[in-house]
Coordinates of C-alpha atoms and ligand atoms in Angstrom, one line a residue:
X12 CA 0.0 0.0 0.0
X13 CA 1.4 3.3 -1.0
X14 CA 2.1 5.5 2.3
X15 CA 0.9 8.6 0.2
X16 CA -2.3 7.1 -0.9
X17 CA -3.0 6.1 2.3
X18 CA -2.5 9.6 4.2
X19 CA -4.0 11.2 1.4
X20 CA -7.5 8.7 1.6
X21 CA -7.3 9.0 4.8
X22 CA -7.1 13.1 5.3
X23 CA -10.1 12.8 2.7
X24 CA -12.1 10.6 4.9
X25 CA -11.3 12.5 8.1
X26 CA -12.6 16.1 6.3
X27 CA -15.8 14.2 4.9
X28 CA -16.1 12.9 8.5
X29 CA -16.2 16.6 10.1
X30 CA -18.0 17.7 7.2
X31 CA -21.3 16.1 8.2
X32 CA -20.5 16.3 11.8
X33 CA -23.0 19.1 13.0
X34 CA -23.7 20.5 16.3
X35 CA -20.3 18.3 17.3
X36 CA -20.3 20.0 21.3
X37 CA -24.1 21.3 21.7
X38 CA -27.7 20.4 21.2
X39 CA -29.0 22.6 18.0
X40 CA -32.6 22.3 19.6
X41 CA -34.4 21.3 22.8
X42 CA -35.6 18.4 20.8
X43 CA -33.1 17.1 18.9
X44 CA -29.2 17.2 19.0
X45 CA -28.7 18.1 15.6
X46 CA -31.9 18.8 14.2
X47 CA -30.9 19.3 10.7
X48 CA -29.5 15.7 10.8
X49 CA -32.0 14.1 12.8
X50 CA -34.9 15.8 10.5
X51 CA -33.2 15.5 7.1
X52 CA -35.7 14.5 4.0
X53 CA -34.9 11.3 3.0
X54 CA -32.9 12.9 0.1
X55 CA -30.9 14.5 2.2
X56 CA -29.8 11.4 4.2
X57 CA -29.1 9.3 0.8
X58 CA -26.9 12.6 -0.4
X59 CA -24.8 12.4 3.0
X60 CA -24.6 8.6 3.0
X61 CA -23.3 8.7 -0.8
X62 CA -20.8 11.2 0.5
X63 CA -19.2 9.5 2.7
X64 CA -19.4 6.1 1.2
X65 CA -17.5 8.0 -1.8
X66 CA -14.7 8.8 0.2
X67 CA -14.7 5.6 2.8
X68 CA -14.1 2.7 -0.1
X69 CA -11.0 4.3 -1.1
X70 CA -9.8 4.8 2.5
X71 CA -10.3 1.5 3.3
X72 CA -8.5 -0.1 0.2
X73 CA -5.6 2.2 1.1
X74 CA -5.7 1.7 5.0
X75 CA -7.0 -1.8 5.5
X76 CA -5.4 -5.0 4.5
X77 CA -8.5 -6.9 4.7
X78 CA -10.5 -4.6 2.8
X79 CA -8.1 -4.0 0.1
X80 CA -7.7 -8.1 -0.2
X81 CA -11.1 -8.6 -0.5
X82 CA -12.2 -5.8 -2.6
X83 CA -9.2 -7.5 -5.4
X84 CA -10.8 -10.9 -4.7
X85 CA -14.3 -9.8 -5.8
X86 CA -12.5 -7.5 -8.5
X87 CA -13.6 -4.2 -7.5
X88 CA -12.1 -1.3 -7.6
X89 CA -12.4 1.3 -4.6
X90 CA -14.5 3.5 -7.2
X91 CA -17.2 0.7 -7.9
X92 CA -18.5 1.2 -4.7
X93 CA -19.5 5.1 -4.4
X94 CA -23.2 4.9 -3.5
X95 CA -25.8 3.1 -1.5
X96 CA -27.1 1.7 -4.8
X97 CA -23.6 0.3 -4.8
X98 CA -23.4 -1.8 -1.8
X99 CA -25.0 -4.9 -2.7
X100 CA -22.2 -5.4 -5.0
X101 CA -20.2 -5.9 -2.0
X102 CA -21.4 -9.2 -0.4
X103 CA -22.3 -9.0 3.6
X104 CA -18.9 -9.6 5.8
X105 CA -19.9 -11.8 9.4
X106 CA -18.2 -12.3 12.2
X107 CA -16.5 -15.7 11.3
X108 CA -14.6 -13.6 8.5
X109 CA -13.2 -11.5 11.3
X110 CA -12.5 -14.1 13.1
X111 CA -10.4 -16.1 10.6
X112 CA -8.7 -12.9 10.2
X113 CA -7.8 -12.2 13.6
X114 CA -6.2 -15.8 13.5
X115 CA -4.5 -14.9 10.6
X116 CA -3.0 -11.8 11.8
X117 CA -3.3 -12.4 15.7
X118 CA -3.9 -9.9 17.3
X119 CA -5.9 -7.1 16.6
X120 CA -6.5 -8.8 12.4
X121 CA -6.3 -6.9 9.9
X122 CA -10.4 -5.9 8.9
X123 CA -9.5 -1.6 10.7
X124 CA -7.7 0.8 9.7
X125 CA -6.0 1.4 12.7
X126 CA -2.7 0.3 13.1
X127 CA 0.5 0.6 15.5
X128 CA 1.7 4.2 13.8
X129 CA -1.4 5.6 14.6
X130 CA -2.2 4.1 17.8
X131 CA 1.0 5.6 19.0
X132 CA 0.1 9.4 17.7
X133 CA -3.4 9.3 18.7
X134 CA -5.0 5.9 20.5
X135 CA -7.8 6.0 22.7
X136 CA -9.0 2.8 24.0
X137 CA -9.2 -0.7 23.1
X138 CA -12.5 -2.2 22.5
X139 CA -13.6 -6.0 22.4
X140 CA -16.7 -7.9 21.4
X141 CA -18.0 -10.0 24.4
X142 CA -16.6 -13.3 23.4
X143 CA -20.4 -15.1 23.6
X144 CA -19.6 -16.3 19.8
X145 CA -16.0 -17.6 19.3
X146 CA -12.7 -15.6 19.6
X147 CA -13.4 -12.1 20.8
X148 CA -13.2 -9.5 17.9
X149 CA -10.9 -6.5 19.2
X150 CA -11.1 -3.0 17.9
X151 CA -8.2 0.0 18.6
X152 CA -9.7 3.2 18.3
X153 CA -8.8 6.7 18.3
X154 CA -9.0 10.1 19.8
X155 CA -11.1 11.3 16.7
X156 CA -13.5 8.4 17.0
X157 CA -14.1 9.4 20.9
X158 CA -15.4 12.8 19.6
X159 CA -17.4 10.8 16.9
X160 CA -18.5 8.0 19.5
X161 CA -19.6 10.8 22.2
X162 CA -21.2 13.0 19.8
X163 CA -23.5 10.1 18.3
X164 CA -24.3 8.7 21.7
X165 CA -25.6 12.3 22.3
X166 CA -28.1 12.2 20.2
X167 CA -29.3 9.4 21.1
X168 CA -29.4 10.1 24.6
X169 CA -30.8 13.3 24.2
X170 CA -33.9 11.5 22.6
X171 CA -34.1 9.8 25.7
X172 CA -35.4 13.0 27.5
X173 CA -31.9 12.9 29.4
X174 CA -30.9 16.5 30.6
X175 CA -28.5 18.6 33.0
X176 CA -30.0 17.9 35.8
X177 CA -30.3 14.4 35.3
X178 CA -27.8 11.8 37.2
X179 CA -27.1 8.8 35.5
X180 CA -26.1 5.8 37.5
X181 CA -24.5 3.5 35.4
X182 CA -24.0 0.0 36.6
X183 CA -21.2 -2.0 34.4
X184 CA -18.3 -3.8 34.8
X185 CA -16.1 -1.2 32.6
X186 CA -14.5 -3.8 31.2
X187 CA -13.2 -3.1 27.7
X188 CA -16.9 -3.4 26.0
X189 CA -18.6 -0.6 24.2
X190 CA -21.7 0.3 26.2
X191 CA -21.2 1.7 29.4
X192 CA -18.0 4.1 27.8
X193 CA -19.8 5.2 25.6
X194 CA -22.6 6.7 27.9
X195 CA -20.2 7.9 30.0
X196 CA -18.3 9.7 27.3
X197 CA -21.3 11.1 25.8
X198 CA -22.6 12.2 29.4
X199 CA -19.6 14.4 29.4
X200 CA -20.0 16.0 26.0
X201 CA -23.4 16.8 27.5
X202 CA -22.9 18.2 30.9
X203 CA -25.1 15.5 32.4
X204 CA -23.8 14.2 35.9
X205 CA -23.5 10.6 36.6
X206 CA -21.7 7.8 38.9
X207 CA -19.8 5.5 37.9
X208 CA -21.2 1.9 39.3
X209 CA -18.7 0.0 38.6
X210 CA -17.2 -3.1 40.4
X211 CA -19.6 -2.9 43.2
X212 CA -22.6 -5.7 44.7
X213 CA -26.2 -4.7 43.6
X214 CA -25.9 -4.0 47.5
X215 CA -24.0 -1.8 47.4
X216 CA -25.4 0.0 44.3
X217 CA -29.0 -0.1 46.0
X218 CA -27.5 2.2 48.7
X219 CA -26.5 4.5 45.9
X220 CA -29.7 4.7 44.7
X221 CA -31.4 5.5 47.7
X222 CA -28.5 7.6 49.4
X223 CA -27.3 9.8 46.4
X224 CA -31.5 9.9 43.8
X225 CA -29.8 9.3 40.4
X226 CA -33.0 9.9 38.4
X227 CA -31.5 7.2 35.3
X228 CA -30.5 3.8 35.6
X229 CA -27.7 2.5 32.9
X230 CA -27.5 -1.3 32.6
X231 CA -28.6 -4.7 31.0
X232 CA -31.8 -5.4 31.4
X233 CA -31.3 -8.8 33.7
X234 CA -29.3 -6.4 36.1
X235 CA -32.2 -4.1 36.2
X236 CA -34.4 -6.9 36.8
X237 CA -31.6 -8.3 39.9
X238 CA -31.2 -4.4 41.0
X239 CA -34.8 -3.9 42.1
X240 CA -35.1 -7.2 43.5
X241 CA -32.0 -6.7 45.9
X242 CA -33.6 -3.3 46.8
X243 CA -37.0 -4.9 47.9
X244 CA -35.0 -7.4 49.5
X245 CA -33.8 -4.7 51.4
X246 CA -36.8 -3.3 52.3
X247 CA -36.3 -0.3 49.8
X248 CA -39.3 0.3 46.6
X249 CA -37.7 1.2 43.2
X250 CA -41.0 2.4 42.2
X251 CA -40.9 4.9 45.0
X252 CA -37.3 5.5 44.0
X253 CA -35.7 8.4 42.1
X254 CA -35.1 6.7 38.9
X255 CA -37.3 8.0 36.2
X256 CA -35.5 6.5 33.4
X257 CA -34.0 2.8 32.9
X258 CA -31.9 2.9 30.3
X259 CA -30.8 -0.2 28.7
X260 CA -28.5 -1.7 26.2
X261 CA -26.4 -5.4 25.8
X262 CA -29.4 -7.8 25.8
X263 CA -33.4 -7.2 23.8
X264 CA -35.8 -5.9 26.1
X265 CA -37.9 -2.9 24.8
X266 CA -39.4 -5.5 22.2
X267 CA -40.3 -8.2 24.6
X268 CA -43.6 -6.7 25.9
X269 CA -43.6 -8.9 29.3
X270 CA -40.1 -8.4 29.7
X271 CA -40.5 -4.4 29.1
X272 CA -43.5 -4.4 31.0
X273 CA -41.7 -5.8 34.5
X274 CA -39.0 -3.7 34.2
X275 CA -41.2 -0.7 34.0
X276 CA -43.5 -1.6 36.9
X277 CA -40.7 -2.7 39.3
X278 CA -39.4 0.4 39.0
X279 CA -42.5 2.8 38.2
X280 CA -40.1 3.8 35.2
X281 CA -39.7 4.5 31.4
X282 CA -37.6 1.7 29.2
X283 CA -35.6 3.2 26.6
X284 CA -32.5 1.1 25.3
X285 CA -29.2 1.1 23.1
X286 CA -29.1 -1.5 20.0
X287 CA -25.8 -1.6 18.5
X288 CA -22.8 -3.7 18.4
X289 CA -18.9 -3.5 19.4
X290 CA -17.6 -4.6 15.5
X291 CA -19.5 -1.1 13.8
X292 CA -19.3 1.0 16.7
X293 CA -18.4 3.7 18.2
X294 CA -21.5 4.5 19.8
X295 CA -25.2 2.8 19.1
X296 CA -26.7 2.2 15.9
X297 CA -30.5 1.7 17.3
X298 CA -32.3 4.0 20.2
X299 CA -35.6 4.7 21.6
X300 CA -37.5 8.1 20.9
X301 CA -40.1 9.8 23.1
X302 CA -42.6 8.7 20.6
X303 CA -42.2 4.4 20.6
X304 CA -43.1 5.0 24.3
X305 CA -46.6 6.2 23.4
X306 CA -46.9 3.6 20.4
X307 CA -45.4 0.4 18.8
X308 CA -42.3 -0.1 20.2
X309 CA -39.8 1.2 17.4
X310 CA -36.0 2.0 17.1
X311 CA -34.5 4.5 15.2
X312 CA -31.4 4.0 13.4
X313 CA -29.0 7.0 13.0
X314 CA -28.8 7.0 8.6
X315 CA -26.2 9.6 8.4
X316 CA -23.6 7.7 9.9
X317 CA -24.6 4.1 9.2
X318 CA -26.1 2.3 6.3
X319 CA -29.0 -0.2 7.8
X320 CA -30.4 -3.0 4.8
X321 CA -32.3 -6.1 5.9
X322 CA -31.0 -8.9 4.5
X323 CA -32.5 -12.7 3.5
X324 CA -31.5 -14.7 6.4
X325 CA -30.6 -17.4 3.5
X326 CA -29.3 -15.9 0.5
X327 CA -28.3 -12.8 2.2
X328 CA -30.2 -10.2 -0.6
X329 CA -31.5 -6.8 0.6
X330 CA -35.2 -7.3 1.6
X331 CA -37.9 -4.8 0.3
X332 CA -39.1 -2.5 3.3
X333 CA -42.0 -4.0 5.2
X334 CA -40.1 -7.5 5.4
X335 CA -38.3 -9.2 7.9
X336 CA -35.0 -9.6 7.4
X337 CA -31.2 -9.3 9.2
X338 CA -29.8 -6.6 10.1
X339 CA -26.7 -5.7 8.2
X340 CA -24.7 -1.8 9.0
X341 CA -22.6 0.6 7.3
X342 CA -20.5 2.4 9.5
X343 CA -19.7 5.6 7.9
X344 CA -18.2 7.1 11.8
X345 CA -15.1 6.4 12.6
X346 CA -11.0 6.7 12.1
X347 CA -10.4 3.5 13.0
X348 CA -13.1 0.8 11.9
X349 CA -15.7 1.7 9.1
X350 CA -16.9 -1.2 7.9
X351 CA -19.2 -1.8 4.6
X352 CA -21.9 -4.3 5.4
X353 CA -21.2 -5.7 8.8
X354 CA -23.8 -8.8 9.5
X355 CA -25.1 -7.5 12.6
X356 CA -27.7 -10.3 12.3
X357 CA -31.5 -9.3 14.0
X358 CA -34.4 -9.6 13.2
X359 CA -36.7 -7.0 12.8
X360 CA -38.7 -4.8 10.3
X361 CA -38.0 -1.8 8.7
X362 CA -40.7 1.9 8.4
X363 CA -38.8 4.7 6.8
X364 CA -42.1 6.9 7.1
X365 CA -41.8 10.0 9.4
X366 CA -42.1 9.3 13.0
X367 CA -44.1 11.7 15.5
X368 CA -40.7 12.8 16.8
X369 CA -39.8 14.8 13.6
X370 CA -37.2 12.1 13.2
X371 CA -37.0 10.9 9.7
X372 CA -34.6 8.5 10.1
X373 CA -35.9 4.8 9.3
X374 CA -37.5 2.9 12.5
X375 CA -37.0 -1.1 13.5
X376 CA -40.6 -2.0 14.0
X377 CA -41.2 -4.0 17.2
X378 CA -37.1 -3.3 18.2
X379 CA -34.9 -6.5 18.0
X380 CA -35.9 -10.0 18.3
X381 CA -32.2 -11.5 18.7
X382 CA -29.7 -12.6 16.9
X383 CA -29.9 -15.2 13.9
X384 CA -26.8 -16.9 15.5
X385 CA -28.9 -17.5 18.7
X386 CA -31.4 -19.4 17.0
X387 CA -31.8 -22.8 19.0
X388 CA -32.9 -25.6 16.7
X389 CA -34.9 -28.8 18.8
X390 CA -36.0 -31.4 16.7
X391 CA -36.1 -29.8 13.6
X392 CA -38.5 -26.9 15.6
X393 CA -36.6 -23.6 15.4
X394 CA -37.1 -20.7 17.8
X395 CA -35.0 -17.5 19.2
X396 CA -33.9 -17.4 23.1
X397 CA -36.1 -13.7 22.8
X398 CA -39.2 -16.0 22.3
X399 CA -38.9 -18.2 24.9
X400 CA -38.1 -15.6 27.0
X401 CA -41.7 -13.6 25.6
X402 CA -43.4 -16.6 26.5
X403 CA -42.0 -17.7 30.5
X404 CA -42.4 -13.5 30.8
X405 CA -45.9 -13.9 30.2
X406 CA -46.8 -16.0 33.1
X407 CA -47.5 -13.7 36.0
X408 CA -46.4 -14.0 39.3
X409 CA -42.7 -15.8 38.3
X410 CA -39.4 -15.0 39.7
X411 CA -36.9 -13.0 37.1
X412 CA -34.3 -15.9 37.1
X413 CA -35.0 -18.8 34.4
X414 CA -33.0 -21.0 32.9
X415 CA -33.2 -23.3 29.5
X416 CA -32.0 -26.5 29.3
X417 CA -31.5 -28.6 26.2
X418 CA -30.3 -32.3 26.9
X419 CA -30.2 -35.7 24.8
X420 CA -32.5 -38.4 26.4
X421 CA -30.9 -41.4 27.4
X422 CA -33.5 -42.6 24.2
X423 CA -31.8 -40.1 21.8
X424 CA -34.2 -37.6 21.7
X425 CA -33.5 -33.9 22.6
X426 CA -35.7 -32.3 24.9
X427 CA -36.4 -29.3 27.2
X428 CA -36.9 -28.5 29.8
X429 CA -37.6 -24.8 31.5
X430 CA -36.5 -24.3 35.3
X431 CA -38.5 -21.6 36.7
X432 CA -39.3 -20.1 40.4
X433 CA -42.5 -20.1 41.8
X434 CA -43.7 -21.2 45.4
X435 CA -46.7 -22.8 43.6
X436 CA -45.8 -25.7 41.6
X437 CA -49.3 -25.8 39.8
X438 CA -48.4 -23.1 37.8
X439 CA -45.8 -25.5 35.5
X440 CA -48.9 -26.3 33.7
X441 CA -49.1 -22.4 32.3
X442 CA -45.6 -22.1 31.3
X443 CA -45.5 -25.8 29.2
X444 CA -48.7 -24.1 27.5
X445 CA -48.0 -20.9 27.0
X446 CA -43.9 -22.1 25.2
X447 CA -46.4 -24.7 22.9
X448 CA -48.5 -22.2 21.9
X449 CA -45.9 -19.3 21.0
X450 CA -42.8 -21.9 20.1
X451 CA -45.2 -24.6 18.6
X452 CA -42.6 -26.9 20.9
X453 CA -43.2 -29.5 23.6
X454 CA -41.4 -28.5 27.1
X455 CA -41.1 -30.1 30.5
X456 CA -41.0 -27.8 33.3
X457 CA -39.9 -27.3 36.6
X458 CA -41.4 -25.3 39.8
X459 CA -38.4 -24.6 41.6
X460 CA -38.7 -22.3 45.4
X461 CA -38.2 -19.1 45.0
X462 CA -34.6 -18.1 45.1
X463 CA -33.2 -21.6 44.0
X464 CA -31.3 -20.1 40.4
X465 CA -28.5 -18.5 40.9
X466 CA -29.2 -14.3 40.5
X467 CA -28.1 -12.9 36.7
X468 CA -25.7 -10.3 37.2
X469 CA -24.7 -8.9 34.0
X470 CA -25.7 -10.6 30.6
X471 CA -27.8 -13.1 31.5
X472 CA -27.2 -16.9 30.7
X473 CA -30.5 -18.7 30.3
X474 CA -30.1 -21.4 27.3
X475 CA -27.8 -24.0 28.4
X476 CA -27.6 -26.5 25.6
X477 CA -26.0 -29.4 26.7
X478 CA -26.4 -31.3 23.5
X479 CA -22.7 -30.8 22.0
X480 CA -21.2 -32.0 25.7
X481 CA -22.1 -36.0 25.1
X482 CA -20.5 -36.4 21.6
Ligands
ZN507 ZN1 -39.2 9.0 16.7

């Protein structure tokens, strides 16, 4: 790769980058961050997107091993792909192609455009995908992608309703994953106060809550869940509490009405989450808006830096709006990982029609339903973790904690069988029914006491498939 080309691409991308980058330190209206962005026609979003993708394929054939390799292997030149009406030239890249080129080039791969040079002049932190599929993808990025990171997470969090004069109480393990930094470095380009709840017991963060009112509560949803259960255990309400806001992001919960639904009574509170993932970060792709509170549950998806399609969870081709399909992102954001047509891999439906908030930027119907590499297959029946979870959820009167098991009979045959608290064992009968009816699967079940499962802390574990373990 020629070093000129590559500063030269590369100074291109950055000025296209700060180009588009309006209201970068300040909200441009009381509702909306950057209202001229986050009320652009639809032509308007196209013109930006086309923009930037003009000036991102050449950067990343000069600045990218893995790019430039693939883009000769398909026989493309950096200048075939200049527009959205481009892209599906460029076949969807997944996580297993990372991954083969992490081992390949061990250990930060080859698929940014980061490398040592630059993480010497200007590195910020290192980020890394959770690890739940396969070898952990790792991601270096820069100084200029924390302005781009904080500034998106803004705009998010300003559709939230969150203020000055907000505190935001984020409980994380500030371990090197995307989430929780990027509140917290988009609290700061804000002005909005918050504590940092890191490496402390849900006891010890229930005294925060009640000693110190943070009025939002930053977490997965299962901690949210185990959160308001330790503070009734200690004789403290989180409906009574200060928090006005939960918001949430790591796990789907704003599109699994039973599991919104507890969240929001436990703790009197509005749900708004975060969908996005670490490989096209910085900051979320997906957030909540005042309006999907009142209505369906929707997501928006912020189209002038990213690229959302829905693809065929088969042959991978874009899906017509209205369908259900995966969802695959452009990240047109950063200095150190762009990527064309990461496989984020959801489910949902797209609406690109205006939304009551002004925002015109297109809307997941319904939120997420899970990932398509979650998808558990018994006997030929397939279903997502998400549903399972919709239907034990809608069982009143459970504990939070579940758990999925998956086994091989000692006859051969796979079954299930759902473990689920309840001080009345009658009620197994009303979970088996209610997974037949919305899983169109059969599944045993069993009444454990109350406080038998072991509490979820952080991302919660509940499918343990045990199948793979006897061959
Ligand atoms: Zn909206």
């Amino acid at each position: 790769m020629s070093h000129h080309r590559a500063t030269q691409t590369r100074q291109h991308w950055l000025e296209t980058l700060a180009r588009y980058r309006v209201d970068p330190d300040a909200p441009g209206s009381a509702a909306h961050w950057s209202p001229s962005l986050d009320c652009a026609s639809r032509d308007e979003l196209r013109a930006i997107q086309d923009a930037k993708l003009a000036a991102l394929t050449p950067f990343l054939y000069e600045n990218s091993a893995f790019y430039r390799r693939r883009l000769d292997r398909l026989g493309l030149l950096p200048t075939d792909l200049r527009t959205v009406d481009d892209l599906p030239k460029w076949p969807v890249v997944d996580k297993t192609e990372m991954m083969d080129d992490l081992k390949t080039a061990p250990p930060f791969g080859t698929y940014t455009t980061h490398d040592d040079a630059l993480w010497a002049a200007r590195g910020w932190m290192m980020f890394s995908s959770s690890g739940s599929t396969g070898v952990p993808r790792v991601f270096r990025y820069s100084q200029i992608d924390r302005e781009l990171w904080a500034w998106a997470n803004a705009r998010a969090l300003h559709a939230f309703g969150i203020r000055p004069g907000d505190t935001v109480l984020i409980c994380a393990g500030y371990g090197p994953h995307v989430f929780a930094w990027g509140v917290q470095f988009a609290l700061a380009k804000m002005g909005v106060a918050c504590i940092p709840g890191g490496g402390m017991t849900g006891e010890a963060r229930a005294m925060l809550i009640d000693r110190f009112k943070p009025t939002v509560l930053t977490c997965t949803p299962s901690y949210a869940l185990h959160l308001g259960r330790v503070m009734l255990e200690r004789g403290l309400d989180p409906a009574a509490s200060s928090v006005r806001t939960i918001l949430v992001g790591g796990e789907p919960a704003a599109g699994i009405e039973g599991t919104r639904r507890r969240l929001e009574e436990l703790w009197n509170a509005r749900l708004v989450e975060f969908y996005g993932c670490t490989e096209v970060s910085p900051h979320c792709g997906g957030y909540s808006c005042e309006a999907s509170a009142r209505g369906p549950i929707t997501a928006h998806l912020m189209e002038d830096v990213q690229v959302w399609e829905l693809v065929d969870p088969e042959t991978q081709r874009p899906i017509l709006e209205g369908g259900r399909g995966l969802t695959v992102c452009t990240s047109l954001n950063s200095e150190s990982s762009p990527q064309l047509r990461f496989l984020v891999g959801d489910y949902t439906v797209f609406d690109s029609g205006r939304c009551p908030c002004g925002r015109t930027h297109v809307r997941a119907v319904g939120s997420f339903a899970g990932r398509a590499d979650e998808l558990i297959n018994l006997r030929g029946i397939k279903m997502y973790p998400v549903e399972l979870e919709a239907a034990v959820r809608a069982v009143p009167g459970l504990g939070d904690e579940y758990e999925i098991v998956i086994a091989t009979a000692p006859n051969g045959l796979d079954v299930m069988t759902a473990r689920v608290e309840h001080a009345d064992r009658s009620v197994g009968v009303h979970v088996a029914r209610e997974i037949q009816t919305r899983c169109e699967v059969r599944c045993d079940v069993e009444v454990l006491a109350p406080g038998t499962l072991p509490k979820t802390e952080f991302k919660a574990r509940r499918i343990r498939d045990t199948r793979g373990a006897r061959s």
